[in-house]
PDB file of C-alpha atoms in Angstrom:
ATOM      1  CA  LEU A   1      -2.070  -3.506  13.442  1.00  0.00           C
ATOM      2  CA  LEU A   2      -2.933  -1.700  10.189  1.00  0.00           C
ATOM      3  CA  ARG A   3      -6.547  -1.230  11.276  1.00  0.00           C
ATOM      4  CA  GLN A   4      -5.377   0.167  14.611  1.00  0.00           C
ATOM      5  CA  GLY A   5      -3.114   2.612  12.796  1.00  0.00           C
ATOM      6  CA  VAL A   6      -6.073   3.938  10.807  1.00  0.00           C
ATOM      7  CA  ARG A   7      -8.373   3.878  13.849  1.00  0.00           C
ATOM      8  CA  HIS A   8      -5.888   5.975  15.824  1.00  0.00           C
ATOM      9  CA  ALA A   9      -5.343   8.364  12.883  1.00  0.00           C
ATOM     10  CA  CYS A  10      -1.662   7.592  12.351  1.00  0.00           C
ATOM     11  CA  GLU A  11      -0.266  10.004   9.785  1.00  0.00           C
ATOM     12  CA  TYR A  12       0.973   7.157   7.539  1.00  0.00           C
ATOM     13  CA  VAL A  13      -0.027   3.504   7.387  1.00  0.00           C
ATOM     14  CA  ASP A  14       2.167   1.172   5.306  1.00  0.00           C
ATOM     15  CA  MET A  15       0.056  -1.466   3.558  1.00  0.00           C
ATOM     16  CA  GLU A  16       1.657  -4.397   1.741  1.00  0.00           C
ATOM     17  CA  CYS A  17       0.235  -4.820  -1.778  1.00  0.00           C
ATOM     18  CA  CYS A  18       0.246  -8.618  -1.468  1.00  0.00           C
ATOM     19  CA  ALA A  19      -2.117  -8.496   1.528  1.00  0.00           C
ATOM     20  CA  PRO A  20      -5.516 -10.079   0.815  1.00  0.00           C
ATOM     21  CA  ALA A  21      -7.734  -7.819  -1.325  1.00  0.00           C
ATOM     22  CA  PRO A  22     -10.547  -7.630   1.274  1.00  0.00           C
ATOM     23  CA  LEU A  23      -8.060  -6.345   3.868  1.00  0.00           C
ATOM     24  CA  ARG A  24      -6.613  -3.760   1.456  1.00  0.00           C
ATOM     25  CA  ASP A  25     -10.072  -2.571   0.405  1.00  0.00           C
ATOM     26  CA  ALA A  26     -11.293  -2.316   4.008  1.00  0.00           C
ATOM     27  CA  LEU A  27      -8.188  -0.385   5.035  1.00  0.00           C
ATOM     28  CA  LEU A  28      -8.482   2.031   2.118  1.00  0.00           C
ATOM     29  CA  ALA A  29     -12.190   2.555   2.825  1.00  0.00           C
ATOM     30  CA  ALA A  30     -11.661   3.222   6.537  1.00  0.00           C
ATOM     31  CA  ARG A  31      -8.494   5.319   6.210  1.00  0.00           C
ATOM     32  CA  GLY A  32      -9.937   8.523   7.621  1.00  0.00           C
ATOM     33  CA  ARG A  33      -7.146  11.097   7.774  1.00  0.00           C
ATOM     34  CA  SER A  34      -4.358   8.506   7.491  1.00  0.00           C
ATOM     35  CA  LEU A  35      -2.269   8.513   4.340  1.00  0.00           C
ATOM     36  CA  ILE A  36      -1.733   5.074   2.841  1.00  0.00           C
ATOM     37  CA  ILE A  37       1.674   3.869   1.662  1.00  0.00           C
ATOM     38  CA  ALA A  38       1.246   0.973  -0.752  1.00  0.00           C
ATOM     39  CA  SER A  39       4.393  -1.181  -0.490  1.00  0.00           C
ATOM     40  CA  LEU A  40       5.535  -3.804  -2.932  1.00  0.00           C
ATOM     41  CA  HIS A  41       8.623  -5.881  -2.093  1.00  0.00           C
ATOM     42  CA  ASP A  42      10.304  -8.057  -4.736  1.00  0.00           C
ATOM     43  CA  TYR A  43      13.877  -9.087  -4.027  1.00  0.00           C
ATOM     44  CA  ALA A  44      13.919 -11.862  -6.625  1.00  0.00           C
ATOM     45  CA  ALA A  45      14.669  -9.808  -9.722  1.00  0.00           C
ATOM     46  CA  ARG A  46      14.772  -6.387 -11.277  1.00  0.00           C
ATOM     47  CA  PRO A  47      11.592  -6.349 -13.386  1.00  0.00           C
ATOM     48  CA  ALA A  48      11.520  -5.256 -17.011  1.00  0.00           C
ATOM     49  CA  ALA A  49       9.521  -2.134 -17.862  1.00  0.00           C
ATOM     50  CA  PRO A  50       6.183  -3.895 -18.572  1.00  0.00           C
ATOM     51  CA  ALA A  51       6.324  -5.782 -15.262  1.00  0.00           C
ATOM     52  CA  LEU A  52       7.296  -2.602 -13.428  1.00  0.00           C
ATOM     53  CA  HIS A  53       4.321  -0.754 -14.932  1.00  0.00           C
ATOM     54  CA  ALA A  54       2.023  -3.595 -13.850  1.00  0.00           C
ATOM     55  CA  ALA A  55       3.465  -3.448 -10.319  1.00  0.00           C
ATOM     56  CA  LEU A  56       2.903   0.311 -10.172  1.00  0.00           C
ATOM     57  CA  ALA A  57      -0.693  -0.103 -11.349  1.00  0.00           C
ATOM     58  CA  LEU A  58      -1.282  -2.719  -8.631  1.00  0.00           C
ATOM     59  CA  ALA A  59       0.278  -0.520  -5.956  1.00  0.00           C
ATOM     60  CA  HIS A  60      -1.709   2.536  -7.075  1.00  0.00           C
ATOM     61  CA  HIS A  61      -4.985   0.849  -6.069  1.00  0.00           C
ATOM     62  CA  GLY A  62      -7.071   2.898  -8.479  1.00  0.00           C
ATOM     63  CA  GLY A  63      -5.741   6.183  -7.141  1.00  0.00           C
ATOM     64  CA  ARG A  64      -6.549   5.383  -3.519  1.00  0.00           C
ATOM     65  CA  ALA A  65      -2.936   4.989  -2.336  1.00  0.00           C
ATOM     66  CA  ASP A  66      -1.135   8.198  -1.417  1.00  0.00           C
ATOM     67  CA  VAL A  67       2.452   6.914  -1.702  1.00  0.00           C
ATOM     68  CA  ILE A  68       3.862   3.964  -3.626  1.00  0.00           C
ATOM     69  CA  LYS A  69       6.953   2.254  -2.221  1.00  0.00           C
ATOM     70  CA  LEU A  70       8.772  -0.304  -4.367  1.00  0.00           C
ATOM     71  CA  VAL A  71      11.568  -2.283  -2.713  1.00  0.00           C
ATOM     72  CA  GLY A  72      13.789  -4.784  -4.395  1.00  0.00           C
TER      73      GLY A  72
END
């Protein structure tokens, strides 16, 4: 579904950060005009600052994600 969203130039495609790395990398490489939302869902706990910074770094994907969405 994510690949189809990029293929059909959806304005935004919401990619889960826990998806397999090859899928994330392929989606980011093939994004075309689509903007990528990197989502991270963690309902288990409210992370302390160091863990939150690590989660943001993961979601950022080296600057390739356009929007970061944290849910928890």
